[in-house]
mmCIF file of N, CA and C in Angstrom:
data_model
loop_
_atom_site.group_PDB
_atom_site.id
_atom_site.type_symbol
_atom_site.label_atom_id
_atom_site.label_comp_id
_atom_site.label_asym_id
_atom_site.label_seq_id
_atom_site.Cartn_x
_atom_site.Cartn_y
_atom_site.Cartn_z
ATOM 1 N N MET G 3 -33.054 -39.145 -8.058
ATOM 2 C CA MET G 3 -33.027 -38.427 -9.265
ATOM 3 C C MET G 3 -31.574 -38.330 -9.697
ATOM 4 N N GLU G 4 -31.197 -38.948 -10.812
ATOM 5 C CA GLU G 4 -29.240 -38.475 -11.197
ATOM 6 C C GLU G 4 -29.173 -37.189 -12.283
ATOM 7 N N ARG G 5 -28.149 -36.434 -11.221
ATOM 8 C CA ARG G 5 -28.112 -35.142 -12.299
ATOM 9 C C ARG G 5 -27.197 -35.386 -13.536
ATOM 10 N N LYS G 6 -27.108 -34.864 -14.547
ATOM 11 C CA LYS G 6 -26.869 -34.482 -15.466
ATOM 12 C C LYS G 6 -25.996 -33.192 -15.194
ATOM 13 N N HIS G 7 -25.129 -32.681 -16.337
ATOM 14 C CA HIS G 7 -23.847 -32.224 -16.521
ATOM 15 C C HIS G 7 -24.406 -31.355 -17.577
ATOM 16 N N THR G 8 -24.674 -30.179 -17.262
ATOM 17 C CA THR G 8 -24.613 -28.853 -17.879
ATOM 18 C C THR G 8 -23.638 -27.811 -18.046
ATOM 19 N N ASP G 9 -24.116 -26.817 -18.777
ATOM 20 C CA ASP G 9 -23.148 -25.777 -19.549
ATOM 21 C C ASP G 9 -23.158 -24.680 -18.386
ATOM 22 N N PHE G 10 -24.152 -24.963 -17.414
ATOM 23 C CA PHE G 10 -24.130 -24.035 -16.155
ATOM 24 C C PHE G 10 -23.098 -24.694 -15.135
ATOM 25 N N ASP G 11 -22.802 -25.991 -15.137
ATOM 26 C CA ASP G 11 -21.405 -26.633 -14.539
ATOM 27 C C ASP G 11 -20.518 -26.105 -14.747
ATOM 28 N N ASN G 12 -20.001 -26.074 -15.773
ATOM 29 C CA ASN G 12 -19.108 -24.855 -15.973
ATOM 30 C C ASN G 12 -18.766 -23.718 -16.203
ATOM 31 N N LEU G 13 -19.825 -23.018 -15.846
ATOM 32 C CA LEU G 13 -19.931 -21.864 -15.699
ATOM 33 C C LEU G 13 -19.438 -21.482 -14.251
ATOM 34 N N PHE G 14 -19.548 -22.496 -13.073
ATOM 35 C CA PHE G 14 -18.887 -22.701 -11.768
ATOM 36 C C PHE G 14 -17.598 -22.570 -12.355
ATOM 37 N N ASN G 15 -17.229 -23.604 -12.756
ATOM 38 C CA ASN G 15 -15.615 -23.855 -12.949
ATOM 39 C C ASN G 15 -14.791 -22.723 -13.678
ATOM 40 N N ILE G 16 -15.337 -21.940 -13.916
ATOM 41 C CA ILE G 16 -15.001 -20.538 -14.824
ATOM 42 C C ILE G 16 -15.271 -19.383 -13.645
ATOM 43 N N VAL G 17 -16.069 -19.385 -13.184
ATOM 44 C CA VAL G 17 -16.169 -18.363 -12.235
ATOM 45 C C VAL G 17 -15.328 -18.738 -10.660
ATOM 46 N N SER G 18 -14.920 -19.997 -10.539
ATOM 47 C CA SER G 18 -14.106 -19.978 -9.187
ATOM 48 C C SER G 18 -12.973 -19.877 -8.695
ATOM 49 N N TRP G 19 -12.228 -18.950 -10.094
ATOM 50 C CA TRP G 19 -11.557 -18.420 -10.089
ATOM 51 C C TRP G 19 -10.691 -17.736 -8.679
ATOM 52 N N SER G 20 -9.358 -17.713 -7.948
ATOM 53 C CA SER G 20 -9.772 -16.495 -7.382
ATOM 54 C C SER G 20 -8.710 -15.462 -7.772
ATOM 55 N N MET G 21 -8.993 -14.509 -6.948
ATOM 56 C CA MET G 21 -8.677 -12.717 -7.725
ATOM 57 C C MET G 21 -7.595 -12.502 -6.422
ATOM 58 N N THR G 22 -6.381 -11.647 -7.412
ATOM 59 C CA THR G 22 -5.222 -11.778 -7.454
ATOM 60 C C THR G 22 -4.533 -10.395 -6.705
ATOM 61 N N LEU G 23 -3.868 -9.934 -6.111
ATOM 62 C CA LEU G 23 -3.743 -8.401 -5.699
ATOM 63 C C LEU G 23 -3.610 -7.656 -6.777
ATOM 64 N N GLN G 24 -3.124 -7.985 -7.748
ATOM 65 C CA GLN G 24 -3.366 -7.105 -8.808
ATOM 66 C C GLN G 24 -4.669 -6.887 -9.996
ATOM 67 N N ASP G 25 -4.971 -8.135 -10.046
ATOM 68 C CA ASP G 25 -6.471 -7.864 -10.038
ATOM 69 C C ASP G 25 -7.356 -7.141 -9.120
ATOM 70 N N HIS G 26 -7.353 -7.457 -8.084
ATOM 71 C CA HIS G 26 -8.131 -6.324 -7.181
ATOM 72 C C HIS G 26 -7.511 -4.797 -6.945
ATOM 73 N N LEU G 27 -6.448 -4.565 -7.065
ATOM 74 C CA LEU G 27 -5.679 -3.031 -7.833
ATOM 75 C C LEU G 27 -6.481 -2.989 -9.004
ATOM 76 N N ARG G 28 -6.253 -3.646 -9.988
ATOM 77 C CA ARG G 28 -6.720 -3.011 -11.515
ATOM 78 C C ARG G 28 -8.035 -2.761 -11.259
ATOM 79 N N GLU G 29 -9.076 -3.488 -10.469
ATOM 80 C CA GLU G 29 -10.534 -3.307 -10.383
ATOM 81 C C GLU G 29 -10.920 -2.016 -9.621
ATOM 82 N N GLN G 30 -9.530 -1.739 -8.886
ATOM 83 C CA GLN G 30 -10.281 0.135 -7.988
ATOM 84 C C GLN G 30 -10.023 1.021 -9.140
ATOM 85 N N LEU G 31 -8.552 0.503 -9.971
ATOM 86 C CA LEU G 31 -7.876 1.442 -10.951
ATOM 87 C C LEU G 31 -9.036 2.110 -11.591
ATOM 88 N N ASN G 32 -9.950 0.900 -12.277
ATOM 89 C CA ASN G 32 -11.070 1.027 -13.149
ATOM 90 C C ASN G 32 -12.163 2.099 -12.677
ATOM 91 N N PHE G 33 -12.041 2.199 -11.016
ATOM 92 C CA PHE G 33 -13.215 3.159 -10.887
ATOM 93 C C PHE G 33 -12.655 4.554 -10.687
ATOM 94 N N GLU G 34 -10.944 4.504 -10.248
ATOM 95 C CA GLU G 34 -10.256 5.548 -9.466
ATOM 96 C C GLU G 34 -10.224 6.596 -10.414
ATOM 97 N N VAL G 35 -9.523 5.984 -11.642
ATOM 98 C CA VAL G 35 -8.744 6.821 -12.012
ATOM 99 C C VAL G 35 -9.318 6.960 -14.116
ATOM 100 N N THR G 36 -9.626 8.142 -14.441
ATOM 101 C CA THR G 36 -9.839 8.428 -15.811
ATOM 102 C C THR G 36 -9.362 8.767 -16.722
ATOM 103 N N ASP G 37 -8.605 9.482 -16.259
ATOM 104 C CA ASP G 37 -7.434 10.162 -16.918
ATOM 105 C C ASP G 37 -6.671 9.230 -17.568
ATOM 106 N N GLN G 38 -6.146 9.359 -18.906
ATOM 107 C CA GLN G 38 -6.060 8.122 -19.786
ATOM 108 C C GLN G 38 -4.037 7.497 -19.876
ATOM 109 N N THR G 39 -3.443 9.271 -19.478
ATOM 110 C CA THR G 39 -2.611 8.644 -19.053
ATOM 111 C C THR G 39 -2.369 8.025 -17.833
ATOM 112 N N ASP G 40 -2.792 9.193 -16.926
ATOM 113 C CA ASP G 40 -3.026 8.342 -15.230
ATOM 114 C C ASP G 40 -3.357 6.686 -15.415
ATOM 115 N N TYR G 41 -4.540 6.496 -15.966
ATOM 116 C CA TYR G 41 -4.700 5.204 -16.255
ATOM 117 C C TYR G 41 -3.589 4.515 -16.645
ATOM 118 N N MET G 42 -2.834 4.628 -17.750
ATOM 119 C CA MET G 42 -1.799 3.348 -17.818
ATOM 120 C C MET G 42 -0.491 3.421 -17.287
ATOM 121 N N ILE G 43 -0.516 4.499 -16.316
ATOM 122 C CA ILE G 43 0.797 4.568 -15.549
ATOM 123 C C ILE G 43 -0.125 3.936 -14.520
ATOM 124 N N GLY G 44 -0.827 4.203 -13.775
ATOM 125 C CA GLY G 44 -1.391 3.360 -12.613
ATOM 126 C C GLY G 44 -1.176 1.422 -12.935
ATOM 127 N N LEU G 45 -1.686 1.199 -13.782
ATOM 128 C CA LEU G 45 -1.345 -0.336 -14.703
ATOM 129 C C LEU G 45 0.090 -0.692 -14.795
ATOM 130 N N HIS G 46 1.014 -0.136 -15.302
ATOM 131 C CA HIS G 46 2.033 -0.380 -15.058
ATOM 132 C C HIS G 46 3.104 -0.175 -13.645
ATOM 133 N N LEU G 47 2.362 0.779 -12.211
ATOM 134 C CA LEU G 47 2.754 0.241 -11.372
ATOM 135 C C LEU G 47 1.926 -0.819 -10.732
ATOM 136 N N ILE G 48 0.606 -0.739 -10.877
ATOM 137 C CA ILE G 48 0.329 -2.530 -10.740
ATOM 138 C C ILE G 48 1.197 -3.502 -10.821
ATOM 139 N N ASP G 49 1.636 -3.486 -12.276
ATOM 140 C CA ASP G 49 2.316 -4.544 -12.411
ATOM 141 C C ASP G 49 3.861 -4.570 -11.501
ATOM 142 N N LEU G 50 4.334 -3.378 -11.061
ATOM 143 C CA LEU G 50 5.756 -3.963 -10.304
ATOM 144 C C LEU G 50 5.532 -3.683 -8.590
ATOM 145 N N VAL G 51 3.993 -4.095 -8.479
ATOM 146 C CA VAL G 51 3.666 -4.590 -7.085
ATOM 147 C C VAL G 51 3.955 -6.182 -6.418
ATOM 148 N N ASN G 52 4.736 -6.221 -6.575
ATOM 149 C CA ASN G 52 4.951 -7.913 -5.580
ATOM 150 C C ASN G 52 3.563 -8.117 -4.575
ATOM 151 N N GLU G 53 3.944 -9.962 -4.538
ATOM 152 C CA GLU G 53 2.934 -10.715 -3.909
ATOM 153 C C GLU G 53 2.540 -9.450 -2.847
ATOM 154 N N GLU G 54 3.031 -9.564 -1.843
ATOM 155 C CA GLU G 54 3.432 -9.056 -0.231
ATOM 156 C C GLU G 54 2.881 -7.251 -0.689
ATOM 157 N N GLY G 55 2.764 -7.326 -1.474
ATOM 158 C CA GLY G 55 2.340 -5.746 -2.197
ATOM 159 C C GLY G 55 3.066 -3.756 -1.772
ATOM 160 N N TYR G 56 3.867 -4.384 -1.744
ATOM 161 C CA TYR G 56 4.685 -3.450 -1.906
ATOM 162 C C TYR G 56 5.249 -3.081 -3.685
ATOM 163 N N LEU G 57 6.351 -1.666 -4.032
ATOM 164 C CA LEU G 57 6.106 -1.406 -5.177
ATOM 165 C C LEU G 57 7.254 -1.902 -5.663
ATOM 166 N N THR G 58 7.540 -2.411 -6.376
ATOM 167 C CA THR G 58 9.234 -2.953 -6.821
ATOM 168 C C THR G 58 10.701 -2.200 -7.538
ATOM 169 N N GLU G 59 9.725 -1.031 -7.328
ATOM 170 C CA GLU G 59 10.357 0.295 -8.929
ATOM 171 C C GLU G 59 10.653 1.549 -8.333
ATOM 172 N N GLU G 60 11.204 2.302 -8.135
ATOM 173 C CA GLU G 60 11.463 3.505 -7.758
ATOM 174 C C GLU G 60 11.148 4.500 -8.495
ATOM 175 N N VAL G 61 10.473 5.769 -7.970
ATOM 176 C CA VAL G 61 9.708 6.423 -8.906
ATOM 177 C C VAL G 61 10.530 7.262 -9.870
ATOM 178 N N ASP G 62 11.932 7.113 -9.704
ATOM 179 C CA ASP G 62 12.345 7.874 -10.974
ATOM 180 C C ASP G 62 12.853 6.636 -12.263
ATOM 181 N N ALA G 63 12.767 5.448 -11.768
ATOM 182 C CA ALA G 63 12.816 4.697 -12.490
ATOM 183 C C ALA G 63 11.794 4.246 -13.482
ATOM 184 N N VAL G 64 10.061 3.917 -12.994
ATOM 185 C CA VAL G 64 9.210 4.440 -13.523
ATOM 186 C C VAL G 64 9.190 5.164 -14.842
ATOM 187 N N ALA G 65 9.359 6.590 -13.897
ATOM 188 C CA ALA G 65 9.520 8.124 -15.206
ATOM 189 C C ALA G 65 10.782 7.129 -16.394
ATOM 190 N N ALA G 66 11.580 6.977 -16.200
ATOM 191 C CA ALA G 66 12.328 6.717 -17.574
ATOM 192 C C ALA G 66 11.857 5.119 -18.755
ATOM 193 N N GLN G 67 11.209 4.312 -17.853
ATOM 194 C CA GLN G 67 10.806 3.138 -18.117
ATOM 195 C C GLN G 67 9.710 4.031 -19.043
ATOM 196 N N LEU G 68 8.758 5.028 -18.685
ATOM 197 C CA LEU G 68 7.625 5.122 -19.677
ATOM 198 C C LEU G 68 7.541 6.642 -20.151
ATOM 199 N N GLY G 69 8.979 6.818 -20.109
ATOM 200 C CA GLY G 69 9.061 8.729 -20.669
ATOM 201 C C GLY G 69 8.485 9.606 -20.285
ATOM 202 N N CYS G 70 8.108 9.459 -18.785
ATOM 203 C CA CYS G 70 7.125 10.711 -18.002
ATOM 204 C C CYS G 70 8.484 11.417 -17.017
ATOM 205 N N LYS G 71 7.364 12.524 -16.594
ATOM 206 C CA LYS G 71 8.451 13.215 -15.419
ATOM 207 C C LYS G 71 7.781 12.381 -14.100
ATOM 208 N N GLN G 72 8.998 12.673 -13.299
ATOM 209 C CA GLN G 72 8.417 11.799 -12.244
ATOM 210 C C GLN G 72 7.653 12.188 -10.866
ATOM 211 N N THR G 73 7.708 13.817 -11.576
ATOM 212 C CA THR G 73 6.223 13.979 -10.381
ATOM 213 C C THR G 73 4.628 13.774 -10.828
ATOM 214 N N GLN G 74 4.674 13.287 -12.097
ATOM 215 C CA GLN G 74 3.389 12.735 -12.714
ATOM 216 C C GLN G 74 3.633 11.449 -12.063
ATOM 217 N N ILE G 75 4.823 10.405 -11.894
ATOM 218 C CA ILE G 75 4.404 9.155 -11.610
ATOM 219 C C ILE G 75 4.154 9.216 -10.275
ATOM 220 N N ALA G 76 4.593 10.435 -9.328
ATOM 221 C CA ALA G 76 4.514 10.429 -8.104
ATOM 222 C C ALA G 76 3.345 10.934 -7.897
ATOM 223 N N LEU G 77 2.519 12.169 -8.415
ATOM 224 C CA LEU G 77 1.162 12.041 -8.270
ATOM 225 C C LEU G 77 0.039 10.637 -8.322
ATOM 226 N N VAL G 78 0.637 9.814 -9.260
ATOM 227 C CA VAL G 78 -0.481 8.350 -9.798
ATOM 228 C C VAL G 78 -0.431 7.708 -8.927
ATOM 229 N N LEU G 79 1.256 7.456 -7.751
ATOM 230 C CA LEU G 79 1.416 6.318 -6.908
ATOM 231 C C LEU G 79 0.633 7.432 -5.812
ATOM 232 N N SER G 80 0.641 8.532 -5.522
ATOM 233 C CA SER G 80 0.079 8.295 -4.326
ATOM 234 C C SER G 80 -1.684 8.578 -4.197
ATOM 235 N N ARG G 81 -2.412 8.487 -4.984
ATOM 236 C CA ARG G 81 -3.490 8.290 -5.456
ATOM 237 C C ARG G 81 -3.806 6.589 -5.190
ATOM 238 N N LEU G 82 -2.939 5.851 -5.955
ATOM 239 C CA LEU G 82 -3.060 4.665 -5.764
ATOM 240 C C LEU G 82 -1.977 3.889 -4.035
ATOM 241 N N GLN G 83 -1.836 4.878 -3.672
ATOM 242 C CA GLN G 83 -1.540 4.337 -2.239
ATOM 243 C C GLN G 83 -2.709 4.771 -1.328
ATOM 244 N N HIS G 84 -3.647 5.024 -1.765
ATOM 245 C CA HIS G 84 -4.913 5.206 -1.049
ATOM 246 C C HIS G 84 -5.997 4.034 -1.482
ATOM 247 N N PHE G 85 -5.531 2.536 -1.917
ATOM 248 C CA PHE G 85 -6.369 2.035 -2.532
ATOM 249 C C PHE G 85 -6.540 0.656 -1.174
ATOM 250 N N ASN G 86 -6.759 -0.145 -1.735
ATOM 251 C CA ASN G 86 -6.853 -1.140 -0.776
ATOM 252 C C ASN G 86 -6.574 -2.677 -0.799
ATOM 253 N N PRO G 87 -5.708 -2.709 -0.227
ATOM 254 C CA PRO G 87 -5.541 -3.215 1.146
ATOM 255 C C PRO G 87 -4.575 -2.030 1.689
ATOM 256 N N PRO G 88 -5.001 -1.347 2.599
ATOM 257 C CA PRO G 88 -4.071 -0.136 3.427
ATOM 258 C C PRO G 88 -2.636 -1.082 3.470
ATOM 259 N N GLY G 89 -1.604 0.346 2.974
ATOM 260 C CA GLY G 89 0.055 -0.169 2.916
ATOM 261 C C GLY G 89 0.052 -0.603 1.577
ATOM 262 N N VAL G 90 -1.020 -1.024 0.975
ATOM 263 C CA VAL G 90 -0.372 -1.323 -1.045
ATOM 264 C C VAL G 90 0.352 -0.519 -1.374
ATOM 265 N N PHE G 91 1.136 -0.533 -2.373
ATOM 266 C CA PHE G 91 2.413 0.233 -3.227
ATOM 267 C C PHE G 91 3.547 1.179 -1.990
ATOM 268 N N ALA G 92 3.043 0.595 -1.228
ATOM 269 C CA ALA G 92 4.792 1.060 0.180
ATOM 270 C C ALA G 92 5.752 0.669 -1.114
ATOM 271 N N ARG G 93 7.461 2.010 -0.523
ATOM 272 C CA ARG G 93 8.641 1.523 -1.302
ATOM 273 C C ARG G 93 9.345 0.618 0.437
ATOM 274 N N ASN G 94 8.800 0.428 1.243
ATOM 275 C CA ASN G 94 9.765 -0.194 1.908
ATOM 276 C C ASN G 94 8.592 -0.510 3.565
ATOM 277 N N PRO G 95 8.815 -1.167 4.742
ATOM 278 C CA PRO G 95 8.269 -1.643 5.536
ATOM 279 C C PRO G 95 7.327 -0.011 6.587
ATOM 280 N N SER G 96 8.219 0.671 6.614
ATOM 281 C CA SER G 96 7.870 2.131 7.454
ATOM 282 C C SER G 96 7.056 2.883 6.298
ATOM 283 N N GLU G 97 7.347 2.746 5.377
ATOM 284 C CA GLU G 97 6.032 3.574 4.488
ATOM 285 C C GLU G 97 4.913 3.138 4.418
ATOM 286 N N CYS G 98 4.724 1.400 4.478
ATOM 287 C CA CYS G 98 3.575 0.969 4.362
ATOM 288 C C CYS G 98 2.756 1.182 5.429
ATOM 289 N N LEU G 99 3.591 1.299 7.011
ATOM 290 C CA LEU G 99 3.062 1.405 8.220
ATOM 291 C C LEU G 99 2.634 2.789 8.534
ATOM 292 N N LYS G 100 2.719 3.887 7.721
ATOM 293 C CA LYS G 100 2.186 4.972 7.399
ATOM 294 C C LYS G 100 1.132 4.974 6.717
ATOM 295 N N LEU G 101 0.637 4.507 5.762
ATOM 296 C CA LEU G 101 -0.127 4.076 4.932
ATOM 297 C C LEU G 101 -1.189 3.171 5.857
ATOM 298 N N GLN G 102 -0.701 2.500 6.212
ATOM 299 C CA GLN G 102 -1.567 1.835 6.975
ATOM 300 C C GLN G 102 -2.173 2.867 8.237
ATOM 301 N N ILE G 103 -1.082 3.182 8.963
ATOM 302 C CA ILE G 103 -1.987 4.344 9.715
ATOM 303 C C ILE G 103 -3.031 5.886 9.213
ATOM 304 N N ARG G 104 -2.944 5.650 8.640
ATOM 305 C CA ARG G 104 -2.934 6.522 7.708
ATOM 306 C C ARG G 104 -4.731 6.625 7.089
ATOM 307 N N ALA G 105 -4.320 5.408 6.313
ATOM 308 C CA ALA G 105 -6.294 5.052 6.456
ATOM 309 C C ALA G 105 -7.195 5.082 7.315
ATOM 310 N N LEU G 106 -6.262 4.804 8.777
ATOM 311 C CA LEU G 106 -6.991 4.087 9.811
ATOM 312 C C LEU G 106 -7.260 5.698 10.924
ATOM 313 N N ASP G 107 -6.698 6.965 9.756
ATOM 314 C CA ASP G 107 -7.181 8.521 9.837
ATOM 315 C C ASP G 107 -6.295 9.166 11.636
ATOM 316 N N TRP G 108 -4.742 7.879 11.471
ATOM 317 C CA TRP G 108 -4.538 8.022 12.653
ATOM 318 C C TRP G 108 -3.060 8.814 12.949
ATOM 319 N N LEU G 109 -2.442 8.929 11.822
ATOM 320 C CA LEU G 109 -1.201 9.820 11.646
ATOM 321 C C LEU G 109 -1.225 11.370 12.192
ATOM 322 N N ASN G 110 -0.132 11.337 12.424
ATOM 323 C CA ASN G 110 0.242 13.283 13.316
ATOM 324 C C ASN G 110 1.141 12.983 13.099
ATOM 325 N N PRO G 111 1.854 14.248 13.146
ATOM 326 C CA PRO G 111 3.336 14.396 13.137
ATOM 327 C C PRO G 111 4.023 13.773 14.161
ATOM 328 N N ALA G 112 3.216 13.656 15.510
ATOM 329 C CA ALA G 112 4.511 12.886 16.571
ATOM 330 C C ALA G 112 4.937 11.464 15.849
ATOM 331 N N ILE G 113 3.515 10.706 15.107
ATOM 332 C CA ILE G 113 3.784 9.521 14.724
ATOM 333 C C ILE G 113 4.385 9.139 13.721
ATOM 334 N N LYS G 114 4.172 10.467 12.998
ATOM 335 C CA LYS G 114 5.125 10.298 11.777
ATOM 336 C C LYS G 114 6.319 10.177 12.006
ATOM 337 N N ILE G 115 7.316 10.501 12.846
ATOM 338 C CA ILE G 115 8.603 11.149 13.658
ATOM 339 C C ILE G 115 8.538 9.423 14.093
ATOM 340 N N LEU G 116 7.753 8.553 14.736
ATOM 341 C CA LEU G 116 8.309 7.568 15.301
ATOM 342 C C LEU G 116 8.498 6.843 14.066
ATOM 343 N N LEU G 117 7.421 6.929 13.077
ATOM 344 C CA LEU G 117 7.657 5.965 11.772
ATOM 345 C C LEU G 117 8.943 6.105 11.797
ATOM 346 N N ASP G 118 9.570 7.331 10.852
ATOM 347 C CA ASP G 118 10.660 7.696 10.175
ATOM 348 C C ASP G 118 11.379 6.966 11.203
ATOM 349 N N ASN G 119 11.424 6.932 12.455
ATOM 350 C CA ASN G 119 12.757 6.241 13.422
ATOM 351 C C ASN G 119 12.440 4.809 13.959
ATOM 352 N N LEU G 120 12.054 3.877 13.345
ATOM 353 C CA LEU G 120 11.566 2.751 13.831
ATOM 354 C C LEU G 120 12.559 1.683 14.701
ATOM 355 N N LYS G 121 13.576 2.008 13.856
ATOM 356 C CA LYS G 121 15.236 1.685 14.648
ATOM 357 C C LYS G 121 15.411 1.767 15.530
ATOM 358 N N LEU G 122 14.500 3.037 16.109
ATOM 359 C CA LEU G 122 15.394 3.529 17.440
ATOM 360 C C LEU G 122 14.176 2.559 18.210
ATOM 361 N N LEU G 123 12.751 2.609 17.506
ATOM 362 C CA LEU G 123 12.080 1.503 18.169
ATOM 363 C C LEU G 123 12.453 0.456 18.532
ATOM 364 N N ALA G 124 13.337 -0.481 17.556
ATOM 365 C CA ALA G 124 13.131 -1.486 17.915
ATOM 366 C C ALA G 124 14.822 -1.836 18.681
ATOM 367 N N GLU G 125 15.148 -0.491 19.130
ATOM 368 C CA GLU G 125 16.479 -0.802 19.646
ATOM 369 C C GLU G 125 16.272 -0.548 21.014
ATOM 370 N N HIS G 126 14.315 0.199 21.014
ATOM 371 C CA HIS G 126 14.137 0.076 22.457
ATOM 372 C C HIS G 126 14.869 1.616 23.358
ATOM 373 N N ASN G 127 15.020 2.380 21.944
ATOM 374 C CA ASN G 127 16.119 3.498 22.688
ATOM 375 C C ASN G 127 15.177 4.842 23.193
ATOM 376 N N PHE G 128 13.766 4.478 24.211
ATOM 377 C CA PHE G 128 12.954 5.426 23.945
ATOM 378 C C PHE G 128 13.732 7.174 24.442
ATOM 379 N N PRO G 129 14.889 7.181 24.726
ATOM 380 C CA PRO G 129 14.787 8.349 25.707
ATOM 381 C C PRO G 129 14.747 9.211 24.350
ATOM 382 N N ALA G 130 15.708 8.517 23.136
ATOM 383 C CA ALA G 130 16.019 9.336 22.116
ATOM 384 C C ALA G 130 14.435 9.310 21.154
ATOM 385 N N LEU G 131 13.444 8.979 21.355
ATOM 386 C CA LEU G 131 12.495 8.773 20.648
ATOM 387 C C LEU G 131 11.512 10.045 21.951
ATOM 388 N N VAL G 132 11.473 9.988 22.570
ATOM 389 C CA VAL G 132 10.664 10.966 23.651
ATOM 390 C C VAL G 132 11.336 12.200 22.967
ATOM 391 N N LYS G 133 12.839 12.435 22.664
ATOM 392 C CA LYS G 133 13.419 13.803 22.136
ATOM 393 C C LYS G 133 12.396 13.958 21.147
ATOM 394 N N LEU G 134 12.432 12.851 20.331
ATOM 395 C CA LEU G 134 12.526 13.237 19.173
ATOM 396 C C LEU G 134 10.601 13.327 18.674
ATOM 397 N N CYS G 135 10.350 12.509 19.034
ATOM 398 C CA CYS G 135 8.668 12.963 19.083
ATOM 399 C C CYS G 135 7.605 13.841 19.806
ATOM 400 N N ALA G 136 8.447 14.106 20.954
ATOM 401 C CA ALA G 136 7.811 15.610 22.014
ATOM 402 C C ALA G 136 6.737 14.536 22.776
ATOM 403 N N MET G 137 6.710 13.280 22.996
ATOM 404 C CA MET G 137 5.642 12.224 23.365
ATOM 405 C C MET G 137 6.850 11.941 24.860
ATOM 406 N N SER G 138 5.643 11.305 25.657
ATOM 407 C CA SER G 138 5.744 10.767 27.266
ATOM 408 C C SER G 138 6.316 9.489 27.051
ATOM 409 N N ILE G 139 7.179 8.352 27.150
ATOM 410 C CA ILE G 139 7.674 7.008 27.017
ATOM 411 C C ILE G 139 6.493 5.767 27.159
ATOM 412 N N ILE G 140 5.338 6.263 28.060
ATOM 413 C CA ILE G 140 4.397 5.357 28.217
ATOM 414 C C ILE G 140 3.163 6.485 26.573
ATOM 415 N N GLU G 141 3.740 7.132 26.140
ATOM 416 C CA GLU G 141 2.656 6.951 24.788
ATOM 417 C C GLU G 141 3.317 6.617 23.582
ATOM 418 N N ILE G 142 4.571 6.447 23.965
ATOM 419 C CA ILE G 142 5.136 5.666 22.624
ATOM 420 C C ILE G 142 4.620 4.595 23.059
ATOM 421 N N ASN G 143 4.664 4.057 24.186
ATOM 422 C CA ASN G 143 4.554 2.342 24.034
ATOM 423 C C ASN G 143 3.375 2.126 24.093
ATOM 424 N N ASP G 144 2.466 3.187 24.024
ATOM 425 C CA ASP G 144 1.237 2.606 23.534
ATOM 426 C C ASP G 144 0.859 2.815 22.007
ATOM 427 N N ILE G 145 1.615 3.766 21.137
ATOM 428 C CA ILE G 145 1.592 3.689 19.704
ATOM 429 C C ILE G 145 2.370 2.588 19.410
ATOM 430 N N ALA G 146 3.482 2.164 19.710
ATOM 431 C CA ALA G 146 4.100 0.817 19.195
ATOM 432 C C ALA G 146 3.460 -0.617 19.713
ATOM 433 N N GLU G 147 2.455 -0.407 20.581
ATOM 434 C CA GLU G 147 1.652 -1.562 20.658
ATOM 435 C C GLU G 147 0.202 -1.070 20.012
ATOM 436 N N GLN G 148 -0.045 -0.360 19.322
ATOM 437 C CA GLN G 148 -0.993 -0.486 18.116
ATOM 438 C C GLN G 148 -0.234 -0.828 17.137
ATOM 439 N N ILE G 149 1.271 -0.445 17.256
ATOM 440 C CA ILE G 149 1.625 -0.920 15.511
ATOM 441 C C ILE G 149 2.269 -2.181 15.419
ATOM 442 N N LYS G 150 2.058 -2.740 16.674
ATOM 443 C CA LYS G 150 2.453 -4.591 16.380
ATOM 444 C C LYS G 150 1.097 -4.917 16.038
ATOM 445 N N THR G 151 -0.127 -4.429 16.471
ATOM 446 C CA THR G 151 -1.025 -5.224 16.103
ATOM 447 C C THR G 151 -1.676 -4.502 14.299
#
């Protein structure tokens, strides 16, 4: 039996679009933010996220663009940084790692210090990290291995 082309087939063509990161973030914004001003700030911040998920503008620049206080932008940004995927809205790789580790409920003061000093980790300057983090080389190495994954 020959199948006829129907409007139902056209529906599949319309629905088959792929969701972008911005689409995914807007969907979360719709559920998470009810205040109208915060929602508008959130939409603007979503538009400033690049394809890797990094925020491309600093808080002070966004505040100037929108005519808002920096504290209000920072508060909305903090909420958006809890969105999925973990690490989205970070402004640099270190912040991205912190957000991802926070999502795993793994962030503690020693790990925060380690993440603030990724350059030392990249240089394998373990004596400095041991001193800063008050951790053993073994613990730092274990954390470094976890970060790599």
